[in-house]
PDB file of N, CA and C in Angstrom:
ATOM      1  N   UNK A   1      35.186 -51.940  54.803  1.00 95.00           N
ATOM      2  CA  UNK A   1      36.767 -51.800  54.502  1.00 95.00           C
ATOM      3  C   UNK A   1      37.145 -52.992  53.725  1.00 95.00           C
ATOM      4  N   UNK A   2      38.021 -52.919  52.849  1.00 97.00           N
ATOM      5  CA  UNK A   2      38.269 -53.892  51.903  1.00 97.00           C
ATOM      6  C   UNK A   2      39.533 -54.398  52.132  1.00 97.00           C
ATOM      7  N   UNK A   3      39.892 -55.481  52.382  1.00 98.00           N
ATOM      8  CA  UNK A   3      41.288 -56.264  52.632  1.00 98.00           C
ATOM      9  C   UNK A   3      41.634 -57.012  51.240  1.00 98.00           C
ATOM     10  N   UNK A   4      43.108 -56.419  50.962  1.00 98.00           N
ATOM     11  CA  UNK A   4      43.304 -56.988  49.564  1.00 98.00           C
ATOM     12  C   UNK A   4      44.721 -57.723  50.070  1.00 98.00           C
ATOM     13  N   UNK A   5      44.522 -59.122  49.800  1.00 98.00           N
ATOM     14  CA  UNK A   5      45.654 -59.996  50.433  1.00 98.00           C
ATOM     15  C   UNK A   5      46.210 -60.533  49.111  1.00 98.00           C
ATOM     16  N   UNK A   6      47.503 -60.336  49.101  1.00 98.00           N
ATOM     17  CA  UNK A   6      48.402 -60.815  47.892  1.00 98.00           C
ATOM     18  C   UNK A   6      49.504 -61.852  48.372  1.00 98.00           C
ATOM     19  N   UNK A   7      49.653 -63.005  47.979  1.00 98.00           N
ATOM     20  CA  UNK A   7      50.683 -63.810  48.358  1.00 98.00           C
ATOM     21  C   UNK A   7      51.546 -64.140  47.044  1.00 98.00           C
ATOM     22  N   UNK A   8      52.869 -64.084  46.978  1.00 98.00           N
ATOM     23  CA  UNK A   8      53.813 -64.152  45.984  1.00 98.00           C
ATOM     24  C   UNK A   8      54.724 -65.314  46.443  1.00 98.00           C
ATOM     25  N   UNK A   9      54.752 -66.164  45.282  1.00 98.00           N
ATOM     26  CA  UNK A   9      55.872 -67.312  45.313  1.00 98.00           C
ATOM     27  C   UNK A   9      57.097 -66.975  44.392  1.00 98.00           C
ATOM     28  N   UNK A  10      57.944 -66.501  44.899  1.00 98.00           N
ATOM     29  CA  UNK A  10      59.115 -65.866  44.205  1.00 98.00           C
ATOM     30  C   UNK A  10      59.926 -66.931  43.659  1.00 98.00           C
ATOM     31  N   UNK A  11      60.413 -66.680  42.426  1.00 98.00           N
ATOM     32  CA  UNK A  11      61.444 -67.713  41.745  1.00 98.00           C
ATOM     33  C   UNK A  11      62.565 -68.209  42.488  1.00 98.00           C
ATOM     34  N   UNK A  12      62.912 -69.335  42.785  1.00 97.00           N
ATOM     35  CA  UNK A  12      63.841 -69.998  43.542  1.00 97.00           C
ATOM     36  C   UNK A  12      65.338 -69.518  43.007  1.00 97.00           C
ATOM     37  N   UNK A  13      65.435 -68.863  41.904  1.00 97.00           N
ATOM     38  CA  UNK A  13      66.832 -68.772  41.230  1.00 97.00           C
ATOM     39  C   UNK A  13      67.091 -67.120  41.585  1.00 97.00           C
ATOM     40  N   UNK A  14      66.021 -66.540  42.217  1.00 98.00           N
ATOM     41  CA  UNK A  14      66.490 -65.245  42.603  1.00 98.00           C
ATOM     42  C   UNK A  14      67.504 -64.954  43.683  1.00 98.00           C
ATOM     43  N   UNK A  15      68.465 -64.161  43.509  1.00 97.00           N
ATOM     44  CA  UNK A  15      69.534 -63.751  44.441  1.00 97.00           C
ATOM     45  C   UNK A  15      69.008 -63.062  45.603  1.00 97.00           C
ATOM     46  N   UNK A  16      69.790 -63.077  46.896  1.00 95.00           N
ATOM     47  CA  UNK A  16      69.295 -62.390  48.135  1.00 95.00           C
ATOM     48  C   UNK A  16      69.129 -60.870  47.707  1.00 95.00           C
ATOM     49  N   UNK A  17      69.782 -60.346  46.961  1.00 97.00           N
ATOM     50  CA  UNK A  17      69.726 -58.921  46.588  1.00 97.00           C
ATOM     51  C   UNK A  17      68.497 -58.636  45.810  1.00 97.00           C
ATOM     52  N   UNK A  18      68.017 -59.533  44.856  1.00 97.00           N
ATOM     53  CA  UNK A  18      66.747 -59.417  44.223  1.00 97.00           C
ATOM     54  C   UNK A  18      65.599 -59.425  44.887  1.00 97.00           C
ATOM     55  N   UNK A  19      65.688 -60.483  45.997  1.00 97.00           N
ATOM     56  CA  UNK A  19      64.492 -60.547  46.814  1.00 97.00           C
ATOM     57  C   UNK A  19      64.448 -59.337  47.862  1.00 97.00           C
ATOM     58  N   UNK A  20      65.482 -58.765  48.208  1.00 96.00           N
ATOM     59  CA  UNK A  20      65.480 -57.664  48.968  1.00 96.00           C
ATOM     60  C   UNK A  20      64.905 -56.296  48.237  1.00 96.00           C
ATOM     61  N   UNK A  21      65.273 -56.335  46.842  1.00 97.00           N
ATOM     62  CA  UNK A  21      64.691 -55.250  45.847  1.00 97.00           C
ATOM     63  C   UNK A  21      63.149 -55.551  45.575  1.00 97.00           C
ATOM     64  N   UNK A  22      62.783 -56.760  45.597  1.00 97.00           N
ATOM     65  CA  UNK A  22      61.227 -57.261  45.615  1.00 97.00           C
ATOM     66  C   UNK A  22      60.601 -56.326  46.925  1.00 97.00           C
ATOM     67  N   UNK A  23      61.091 -56.829  47.979  1.00 96.00           N
ATOM     68  CA  UNK A  23      60.598 -56.411  49.177  1.00 96.00           C
ATOM     69  C   UNK A  23      60.428 -54.987  49.375  1.00 96.00           C
ATOM     70  N   UNK A  24      61.550 -54.254  49.095  1.00 96.00           N
ATOM     71  CA  UNK A  24      61.676 -52.783  48.859  1.00 96.00           C
ATOM     72  C   UNK A  24      60.740 -52.263  47.862  1.00 96.00           C
ATOM     73  N   UNK A  25      60.632 -52.833  46.952  1.00 96.00           N
ATOM     74  CA  UNK A  25      59.492 -52.378  45.707  1.00 96.00           C
ATOM     75  C   UNK A  25      58.066 -52.393  46.432  1.00 96.00           C
ATOM     76  N   UNK A  26      57.952 -53.373  47.011  1.00 97.00           N
ATOM     77  CA  UNK A  26      56.363 -53.562  47.817  1.00 97.00           C
ATOM     78  C   UNK A  26      56.313 -52.228  48.732  1.00 97.00           C
ATOM     79  N   UNK A  27      57.274 -51.614  49.355  1.00 96.00           N
ATOM     80  CA  UNK A  27      57.310 -50.656  50.292  1.00 96.00           C
ATOM     81  C   UNK A  27      56.732 -49.441  49.691  1.00 96.00           C
ATOM     82  N   UNK A  28      57.020 -49.188  48.088  1.00 96.00           N
ATOM     83  CA  UNK A  28      56.504 -48.031  47.529  1.00 96.00           C
ATOM     84  C   UNK A  28      54.835 -48.038  47.420  1.00 96.00           C
ATOM     85  N   UNK A  29      54.188 -49.130  47.639  1.00 97.00           N
ATOM     86  CA  UNK A  29      52.858 -49.200  47.518  1.00 97.00           C
ATOM     87  C   UNK A  29      52.141 -48.403  48.800  1.00 97.00           C
ATOM     88  N   UNK A  30      53.103 -48.299  49.911  1.00 97.00           N
ATOM     89  CA  UNK A  30      52.420 -47.438  50.986  1.00 97.00           C
ATOM     90  C   UNK A  30      52.328 -45.880  50.569  1.00 97.00           C
ATOM     91  N   UNK A  31      52.927 -45.405  49.502  1.00 96.00           N
ATOM     92  CA  UNK A  31      52.774 -44.159  49.193  1.00 96.00           C
ATOM     93  C   UNK A  31      51.525 -43.933  48.267  1.00 96.00           C
ATOM     94  N   UNK A  32      50.779 -44.988  48.043  1.00 98.00           N
ATOM     95  CA  UNK A  32      49.527 -44.757  47.182  1.00 98.00           C
ATOM     96  C   UNK A  32      48.437 -44.113  48.133  1.00 98.00           C
ATOM     97  N   UNK A  33      47.774 -42.978  47.874  1.00 97.00           N
ATOM     98  CA  UNK A  33      47.054 -42.363  48.681  1.00 97.00           C
ATOM     99  C   UNK A  33      45.700 -43.034  49.192  1.00 97.00           C
ATOM    100  N   UNK A  34      45.236 -44.028  48.464  1.00 97.00           N
ATOM    101  CA  UNK A  34      44.011 -44.403  48.572  1.00 97.00           C
ATOM    102  C   UNK A  34      43.978 -45.836  49.527  1.00 97.00           C
ATOM    103  N   UNK A  35      45.352 -46.106  49.914  1.00 97.00           N
ATOM    104  CA  UNK A  35      45.599 -47.154  50.966  1.00 97.00           C
ATOM    105  C   UNK A  35      45.349 -46.769  52.302  1.00 97.00           C
ATOM    106  N   UNK A  36      44.786 -47.445  53.236  1.00 97.00           N
ATOM    107  CA  UNK A  36      44.565 -47.216  54.425  1.00 97.00           C
ATOM    108  C   UNK A  36      45.699 -47.636  55.243  1.00 97.00           C
ATOM    109  N   UNK A  37      46.207 -48.765  54.821  1.00 97.00           N
ATOM    110  CA  UNK A  37      47.592 -49.525  55.495  1.00 97.00           C
ATOM    111  C   UNK A  37      47.864 -50.420  54.717  1.00 97.00           C
ATOM    112  N   UNK A  38      49.092 -50.778  54.562  1.00 97.00           N
ATOM    113  CA  UNK A  38      50.062 -51.958  53.855  1.00 97.00           C
ATOM    114  C   UNK A  38      50.978 -52.646  54.816  1.00 97.00           C
ATOM    115  N   UNK A  39      50.956 -53.837  54.785  1.00 98.00           N
ATOM    116  CA  UNK A  39      51.567 -54.665  55.794  1.00 98.00           C
ATOM    117  C   UNK A  39      52.239 -55.765  54.785  1.00 98.00           C
ATOM    118  N   UNK A  40      53.717 -55.955  55.065  1.00 98.00           N
ATOM    119  CA  UNK A  40      54.427 -56.684  54.092  1.00 98.00           C
ATOM    120  C   UNK A  40      54.882 -57.878  55.320  1.00 98.00           C
ATOM    121  N   UNK A  41      55.115 -59.080  54.869  1.00 97.00           N
ATOM    122  CA  UNK A  41      55.910 -60.075  55.702  1.00 97.00           C
ATOM    123  C   UNK A  41      56.100 -61.423  54.883  1.00 97.00           C
ATOM    124  N   UNK A  42      56.519 -61.988  55.829  1.00 96.00           N
ATOM    125  CA  UNK A  42      57.012 -63.403  55.284  1.00 96.00           C
ATOM    126  C   UNK A  42      56.158 -64.487  56.054  1.00 96.00           C
ATOM    127  N   UNK A  43      56.178 -65.844  55.672  1.00 96.00           N
ATOM    128  CA  UNK A  43      55.295 -66.755  56.707  1.00 96.00           C
ATOM    129  C   UNK A  43      55.796 -66.818  58.110  1.00 96.00           C
ATOM    130  N   UNK A  44      54.819 -66.678  58.912  1.00 94.00           N
ATOM    131  CA  UNK A  44      55.276 -66.682  60.406  1.00 94.00           C
ATOM    132  C   UNK A  44      55.604 -68.046  60.819  1.00 94.00           C
ATOM    133  N   UNK A  45      56.478 -68.005  61.730  1.00 92.00           N
ATOM    134  CA  UNK A  45      57.093 -69.499  62.198  1.00 92.00           C
ATOM    135  C   UNK A  45      56.041 -70.041  63.192  1.00 92.00           C
ATOM    136  N   UNK A  46      54.812 -70.124  63.039  1.00 92.00           N
ATOM    137  CA  UNK A  46      54.078 -70.597  63.869  1.00 92.00           C
ATOM    138  C   UNK A  46      54.151 -72.071  63.856  1.00 92.00           C
ATOM    139  N   UNK A  47      53.503 -72.798  64.973  1.00 92.00           N
ATOM    140  CA  UNK A  47      53.296 -74.214  64.958  1.00 92.00           C
ATOM    141  C   UNK A  47      52.732 -74.708  63.541  1.00 92.00           C
ATOM    142  N   UNK A  48      53.505 -75.700  63.056  1.00 89.00           N
ATOM    143  CA  UNK A  48      52.983 -76.246  61.759  1.00 89.00           C
ATOM    144  C   UNK A  48      51.765 -77.010  62.078  1.00 89.00           C
ATOM    145  N   UNK A  49      50.593 -76.804  61.020  1.00 93.00           N
ATOM    146  CA  UNK A  49      49.376 -77.399  61.192  1.00 93.00           C
ATOM    147  C   UNK A  49      48.830 -77.790  59.664  1.00 93.00           C
ATOM    148  N   UNK A  50      48.181 -78.893  59.391  1.00 92.00           N
ATOM    149  CA  UNK A  50      47.933 -79.138  58.057  1.00 92.00           C
ATOM    150  C   UNK A  50      47.079 -77.956  57.391  1.00 92.00           C
ATOM    151  N   UNK A  51      46.252 -77.127  58.082  1.00 94.00           N
ATOM    152  CA  UNK A  51      45.470 -76.000  57.377  1.00 94.00           C
ATOM    153  C   UNK A  51      46.290 -74.838  57.148  1.00 94.00           C
ATOM    154  N   UNK A  52      47.541 -74.638  57.536  1.00 93.00           N
ATOM    155  CA  UNK A  52      48.367 -73.397  57.245  1.00 93.00           C
ATOM    156  C   UNK A  52      49.289 -73.640  56.119  1.00 93.00           C
ATOM    157  N   UNK A  53      49.306 -72.669  55.247  1.00 93.00           N
ATOM    158  CA  UNK A  53      50.082 -72.634  54.070  1.00 93.00           C
ATOM    159  C   UNK A  53      51.269 -71.712  54.498  1.00 93.00           C
ATOM    160  N   UNK A  54      52.446 -72.310  54.444  1.00 94.00           N
ATOM    161  CA  UNK A  54      53.650 -71.247  54.515  1.00 94.00           C
ATOM    162  C   UNK A  54      54.411 -71.503  53.124  1.00 94.00           C
ATOM    163  N   UNK A  55      54.027 -71.889  52.244  1.00 96.00           N
ATOM    164  CA  UNK A  55      54.779 -72.084  50.917  1.00 96.00           C
ATOM    165  C   UNK A  55      55.189 -70.905  50.186  1.00 96.00           C
ATOM    166  N   UNK A  56      54.454 -69.738  50.513  1.00 97.00           N
ATOM    167  CA  UNK A  56      54.649 -68.764  49.969  1.00 97.00           C
ATOM    168  C   UNK A  56      55.879 -68.061  50.167  1.00 97.00           C
ATOM    169  N   UNK A  57      56.474 -67.040  49.666  1.00 97.00           N
ATOM    170  CA  UNK A  57      57.622 -66.224  49.970  1.00 97.00           C
ATOM    171  C   UNK A  57      57.424 -64.999  50.441  1.00 97.00           C
ATOM    172  N   UNK A  58      56.505 -64.048  50.242  1.00 98.00           N
ATOM    173  CA  UNK A  58      56.277 -62.919  50.670  1.00 98.00           C
ATOM    174  C   UNK A  58      54.617 -62.782  50.419  1.00 98.00           C
ATOM    175  N   UNK A  59      54.265 -62.175  51.576  1.00 98.00           N
ATOM    176  CA  UNK A  59      52.706 -61.733  51.411  1.00 98.00           C
ATOM    177  C   UNK A  59      52.491 -60.282  51.934  1.00 98.00           C
ATOM    178  N   UNK A  60      51.525 -59.579  51.176  1.00 98.00           N
ATOM    179  CA  UNK A  60      51.261 -58.250  51.502  1.00 98.00           C
ATOM    180  C   UNK A  60      49.823 -58.097  51.746  1.00 98.00           C
ATOM    181  N   UNK A  61      49.303 -57.257  52.569  1.00 98.00           N
ATOM    182  CA  UNK A  61      48.059 -57.090  52.985  1.00 98.00           C
ATOM    183  C   UNK A  61      47.773 -55.469  52.798  1.00 98.00           C
ATOM    184  N   UNK A  62      46.804 -54.962  51.879  1.00 98.00           N
ATOM    185  CA  UNK A  62      46.517 -53.665  51.631  1.00 98.00           C
ATOM    186  C   UNK A  62      45.117 -53.521  52.052  1.00 98.00           C
ATOM    187  N   UNK A  63      44.898 -52.500  52.827  1.00 98.00           N
ATOM    188  CA  UNK A  63      43.396 -52.165  53.478  1.00 98.00           C
ATOM    189  C   UNK A  63      43.051 -50.996  52.628  1.00 98.00           C
ATOM    190  N   UNK A  64      41.821 -50.916  52.250  1.00 98.00           N
ATOM    191  CA  UNK A  64      41.276 -49.786  51.660  1.00 98.00           C
ATOM    192  C   UNK A  64      39.765 -49.353  52.298  1.00 98.00           C
ATOM    193  N   UNK A  65      39.331 -48.326  52.139  1.00 97.00           N
ATOM    194  CA  UNK A  65      37.973 -48.095  52.815  1.00 97.00           C
ATOM    195  C   UNK A  65      36.927 -48.430  51.884  1.00 97.00           C
ATOM    196  N   UNK A  66      37.262 -48.575  50.543  1.00 96.00           N
ATOM    197  CA  UNK A  66      36.224 -48.748  49.652  1.00 96.00           C
ATOM    198  C   UNK A  66      36.801 -49.623  48.409  1.00 96.00           C
ATOM    199  N   UNK A  67      35.864 -50.085  47.476  1.00 96.00           N
ATOM    200  CA  UNK A  67      36.387 -50.802  46.492  1.00 96.00           C
ATOM    201  C   UNK A  67      36.694 -49.655  45.451  1.00 96.00           C
ATOM    202  N   UNK A  68      36.270 -48.556  45.475  1.00 97.00           N
ATOM    203  CA  UNK A  68      36.485 -47.514  44.585  1.00 97.00           C
ATOM    204  C   UNK A  68      38.071 -47.092  44.896  1.00 97.00           C
ATOM    205  N   UNK A  69      38.510 -46.991  46.258  1.00 97.00           N
ATOM    206  CA  UNK A  69      39.853 -46.748  46.767  1.00 97.00           C
ATOM    207  C   UNK A  69      40.609 -48.137  46.061  1.00 97.00           C
ATOM    208  N   UNK A  70      40.103 -49.205  46.124  1.00 97.00           N
ATOM    209  CA  UNK A  70      40.937 -50.408  45.620  1.00 97.00           C
ATOM    210  C   UNK A  70      41.314 -50.216  44.029  1.00 97.00           C
ATOM    211  N   UNK A  71      40.270 -49.786  43.564  1.00 97.00           N
ATOM    212  CA  UNK A  71      40.237 -49.641  42.018  1.00 97.00           C
ATOM    213  C   UNK A  71      41.334 -48.492  41.577  1.00 97.00           C
ATOM    214  N   UNK A  72      41.371 -47.466  42.343  1.00 98.00           N
ATOM    215  CA  UNK A  72      42.253 -46.378  42.146  1.00 98.00           C
ATOM    216  C   UNK A  72      43.485 -46.904  42.329  1.00 98.00           C
ATOM    217  N   UNK A  73      43.897 -47.553  43.450  1.00 98.00           N
ATOM    218  CA  UNK A  73      45.114 -48.165  43.634  1.00 98.00           C
ATOM    219  C   UNK A  73      45.516 -49.018  42.554  1.00 98.00           C
ATOM    220  N   UNK A  74      44.739 -49.722  41.977  1.00 97.00           N
ATOM    221  CA  UNK A  74      45.262 -50.730  40.788  1.00 97.00           C
ATOM    222  C   UNK A  74      45.804 -50.119  39.645  1.00 97.00           C
ATOM    223  N   UNK A  75      45.212 -48.869  39.421  1.00 98.00           N
ATOM    224  CA  UNK A  75      45.780 -48.096  38.181  1.00 98.00           C
ATOM    225  C   UNK A  75      46.753 -46.929  38.535  1.00 98.00           C
ATOM    226  N   UNK A  76      47.046 -46.953  39.761  1.00 98.00           N
ATOM    227  CA  UNK A  76      48.041 -45.853  40.260  1.00 98.00           C
ATOM    228  C   UNK A  76      49.553 -46.089  39.807  1.00 98.00           C
ATOM    229  N   UNK A  77      50.221 -45.352  39.306  1.00 98.00           N
ATOM    230  CA  UNK A  77      51.382 -45.186  38.767  1.00 98.00           C
ATOM    231  C   UNK A  77      52.629 -46.054  39.582  1.00 98.00           C
ATOM    232  N   UNK A  78      52.219 -45.973  40.839  1.00 97.00           N
ATOM    233  CA  UNK A  78      53.300 -46.499  41.850  1.00 97.00           C
ATOM    234  C   UNK A  78      53.090 -48.298  41.634  1.00 97.00           C
ATOM    235  N   UNK A  79      51.803 -48.451  41.771  1.00 97.00           N
ATOM    236  CA  UNK A  79      51.346 -50.033  41.534  1.00 97.00           C
ATOM    237  C   UNK A  79      51.632 -50.517  40.161  1.00 97.00           C
ATOM    238  N   UNK A  80      51.362 -49.608  39.340  1.00 97.00           N
ATOM    239  CA  UNK A  80      51.661 -50.288  37.799  1.00 97.00           C
ATOM    240  C   UNK A  80      53.184 -50.210  37.643  1.00 97.00           C
ATOM    241  N   UNK A  81      54.132 -49.337  38.408  1.00 97.00           N
ATOM    242  CA  UNK A  81      55.616 -49.345  38.189  1.00 97.00           C
ATOM    243  C   UNK A  81      55.998 -50.636  38.857  1.00 97.00           C
ATOM    244  N   UNK A  82      55.504 -50.928  40.025  1.00 97.00           N
ATOM    245  CA  UNK A  82      55.949 -52.338  40.752  1.00 97.00           C
ATOM    246  C   UNK A  82      55.530 -53.519  39.781  1.00 97.00           C
ATOM    247  N   UNK A  83      54.513 -53.554  39.306  1.00 97.00           N
ATOM    248  CA  UNK A  83      54.026 -54.593  38.431  1.00 97.00           C
ATOM    249  C   UNK A  83      55.147 -54.747  37.186  1.00 97.00           C
ATOM    250  N   UNK A  84      55.390 -53.637  36.450  1.00 97.00           N
ATOM    251  CA  UNK A  84      56.146 -53.633  35.448  1.00 97.00           C
ATOM    252  C   UNK A  84      57.753 -54.101  35.964  1.00 97.00           C
ATOM    253  N   UNK A  85      58.121 -53.489  36.946  1.00 97.00           N
ATOM    254  CA  UNK A  85      59.572 -53.860  37.361  1.00 97.00           C
ATOM    255  C   UNK A  85      59.574 -55.297  38.049  1.00 97.00           C
ATOM    256  N   UNK A  86      58.611 -55.837  38.566  1.00 98.00           N
ATOM    257  CA  UNK A  86      58.984 -57.009  39.445  1.00 98.00           C
ATOM    258  C   UNK A  86      58.048 -58.167  38.926  1.00 98.00           C
ATOM    259  N   UNK A  87      57.112 -58.171  38.038  1.00 96.00           N
ATOM    260  CA  UNK A  87      56.263 -59.272  37.726  1.00 96.00           C
ATOM    261  C   UNK A  87      57.019 -60.387  37.366  1.00 96.00           C
ATOM    262  N   UNK A  88      58.435 -60.463  36.771  1.00 97.00           N
ATOM    263  CA  UNK A  88      59.135 -61.462  36.334  1.00 97.00           C
ATOM    264  C   UNK A  88      59.802 -62.265  37.713  1.00 97.00           C
ATOM    265  N   UNK A  89      59.518 -61.650  38.689  1.00 98.00           N
ATOM    266  CA  UNK A  89      60.270 -62.267  39.880  1.00 98.00           C
ATOM    267  C   UNK A  89      59.463 -63.396  40.608  1.00 98.00           C
ATOM    268  N   UNK A  90      58.031 -63.516  40.201  1.00 98.00           N
ATOM    269  CA  UNK A  90      57.393 -64.441  40.811  1.00 98.00           C
ATOM    270  C   UNK A  90      56.839 -65.653  39.887  1.00 98.00           C
ATOM    271  N   UNK A  91      56.776 -66.834  40.331  1.00 98.00           N
ATOM    272  CA  UNK A  91      56.353 -67.956  39.579  1.00 98.00           C
ATOM    273  C   UNK A  91      54.734 -68.248  40.014  1.00 98.00           C
ATOM    274  N   UNK A  92      54.141 -67.592  41.098  1.00 98.00           N
ATOM    275  CA  UNK A  92      52.994 -67.778  41.155  1.00 98.00           C
ATOM    276  C   UNK A  92      52.504 -66.616  42.117  1.00 98.00           C
ATOM    277  N   UNK A  93      51.206 -66.302  41.994  1.00 98.00           N
ATOM    278  CA  UNK A  93      50.474 -65.108  42.782  1.00 98.00           C
ATOM    279  C   UNK A  93      49.009 -65.658  42.931  1.00 98.00           C
ATOM    280  N   UNK A  94      48.772 -65.205  44.125  1.00 98.00           N
ATOM    281  CA  UNK A  94      47.235 -65.592  44.569  1.00 98.00           C
ATOM    282  C   UNK A  94      46.868 -64.357  45.436  1.00 98.00           C
ATOM    283  N   UNK A  95      45.609 -63.854  45.102  1.00 97.00           N
ATOM    284  CA  UNK A  95      44.924 -62.812  45.484  1.00 97.00           C
ATOM    285  C   UNK A  95      43.736 -62.866  46.188  1.00 97.00           C
ATOM    286  N   UNK A  96      43.405 -62.308  47.360  1.00 97.00           N
ATOM    287  CA  UNK A  96      42.180 -62.570  48.078  1.00 97.00           C
ATOM    288  C   UNK A  96      41.717 -61.382  48.552  1.00 97.00           C
ATOM    289  N   UNK A  97      40.516 -60.944  48.092  1.00 97.00           N
ATOM    290  CA  UNK A  97      39.834 -59.647  48.427  1.00 97.00           C
ATOM    291  C   UNK A  97      38.591 -59.978  49.205  1.00 97.00           C
ATOM    292  N   UNK A  98      38.440 -59.239  50.417  1.00 96.00           N
ATOM    293  CA  UNK A  98      37.207 -59.551  50.921  1.00 96.00           C
ATOM    294  C   UNK A  98      37.059 -58.316  51.916  1.00 96.00           C
ATOM    295  N   UNK A  99      35.617 -58.223  52.213  1.00 95.00           N
ATOM    296  CA  UNK A  99      35.002 -57.081  52.859  1.00 95.00           C
ATOM    297  C   UNK A  99      34.379 -57.317  54.306  1.00 95.00           C
TER     298      UNK A  99
END
């Protein structure tokens, strides 16, 4: 199984409506057939520790059965549409892929 972790730092000038639209835009990723699971959230209010980074705005975890499934996801129209519509919303993005 491949885990695709994406952390977004949204631009501070976004309105609450724009932030909500961004989150709803992430929901469309669940419709891509090669995904095994898509989980979306904000930093958890866990006890602060120096090793925990809560500076991001929204994170998404997408699970795949294989690298081929992840590659199909990357070029899927729903994913490409999300990127086209929302890429101007973030100031920073980090991606972690692991198996």
